């Protein structure tokens, strides 16, 4: 158990609070889903109620991969939304480190809050420790950057569950440097660890996992570790076609990962009947609203691709979910953003809500599945929606989180 914000009082102290405010934005820079911002509020409110001086920090997107488009990744829309939700001014500082930031932070008064600009505007933030171990220059850069952040505060709070699988400077190096000062988890991290942790360590059975999304490669690790723990794994989304193609079925133009055919076959052999694949698909020649669709129960014609699970699969998967006592769902069943291909995902959302009503523990992980719960108007009807995509998967896989391990243990 880790020390939490409830075990400290930050009155008069400068608290550096790492949040995951990495929210999706549309082309106009408007936030399309503010779930992560809302999920951060309880911790921020607690620290403000203490009378702390809050320095909030987060990344947004991957500006390091698009340096010429950097301006698109400003946290300005996030600062605006955060101040609306808090009912309090949250000034965005022009950078996350540097003399101006240090000076502004020094002027913070009790109960005031600022947000640092996108941490990933500095390349040092995302340098991986493994890489830094081979390149002393990178190590120095990462440490120097982390030290500037660490020097801003007396207390470190990690409430960035969605980023806990990263060894980013703000996630791991900063708290490492702040040894001796309080380093705690916030309410969101605490809640995520509780729900995800309890679910996999002591599930009520049947324990069913529903996995979807585009790529098998993203889910290999989690399939492996969940096979040992759960009773049934239902596979949907484009990743199903890699399994089906590996079996020799014609999948037309469906998205597949041929490099993984061998692995897919091995996994199926290992899993036996535990791992279930779709028995029918909704197919079309392109991903477009209004395009002609057909149900395909056999090989998919060469000019078509599978874009959603079909009606028979929906029926059997929904039944398995409805009669389970613990369900973890990660990844959509089809291209649910485009209406003709949303039915499998919406049906899964409905089955999750039905299972919750019957007393099952239902956990949804990943931005897409969470968005689907919202789209179906059922987000409030599951036990827990994780704010983590990759983080939730890695946690379920049983990977250790260095960013959590480095924090103080509870007394
Ligand atoms: C996420 O959305 O996955 C987290 O915010 C972490 O972002 P990353 O995958 O770009 O590191
Ligand atoms: Mg990610």
CSV table of C-alpha atoms and ligand atoms in Angstrom, one decimal, residues 20-22 36 59 61-62 120 126 162-163 165-166 168 387-391, ligand 1:
chain,number,residue,atom,x,y,z
A,20,UNK,CA,-2.7,12.7,-16.8
A,21,UNK,CA,-4.7,15.5,-18.6
A,22,UNK,CA,-3.9,14.0,-22.0
A,36,UNK,CA,-9.5,12.6,-17.4
A,59,UNK,CA,1.7,15.9,-20.9
A,61,UNK,CA,-0.3,14.1,-27.0
A,62,UNK,CA,3.1,13.3,-28.4
A,120,UNK,CA,6.6,16.9,-23.5
A,126,UNK,CA,10.2,11.0,-22.5
A,162,UNK,CA,-3.0,6.8,-17.4
A,163,UNK,CA,0.8,7.4,-17.5
A,165,UNK,CA,3.4,2.6,-17.1
A,166,UNK,CA,5.9,5.2,-18.4
A,168,UNK,CA,8.9,9.7,-18.0
A,387,UNK,CA,-8.7,6.4,-17.2
A,388,UNK,CA,-5.8,4.3,-18.4
A,389,UNK,CA,-5.5,2.6,-21.8
A,390,UNK,CA,-2.0,1.3,-22.1
A,391,UNK,CA,-1.6,1.7,-18.3
B,1,LIG,C1,-2.1,7.6,-22.7
B,1,LIG,O1,-3.1,8.3,-23.2
B,1,LIG,O2,-1.9,6.5,-23.2
B,1,LIG,C2,-1.3,8.3,-21.7
B,1,LIG,O3,-1.7,9.6,-21.5
B,1,LIG,C3,0.2,8.1,-21.9
B,1,LIG,O4,0.5,8.7,-23.2
B,1,LIG,P1,1.5,8.0,-24.1
B,1,LIG,O5,0.9,6.7,-24.5
B,1,LIG,O6,1.7,9.0,-25.3
B,1,LIG,O7,2.8,7.8,-23.3
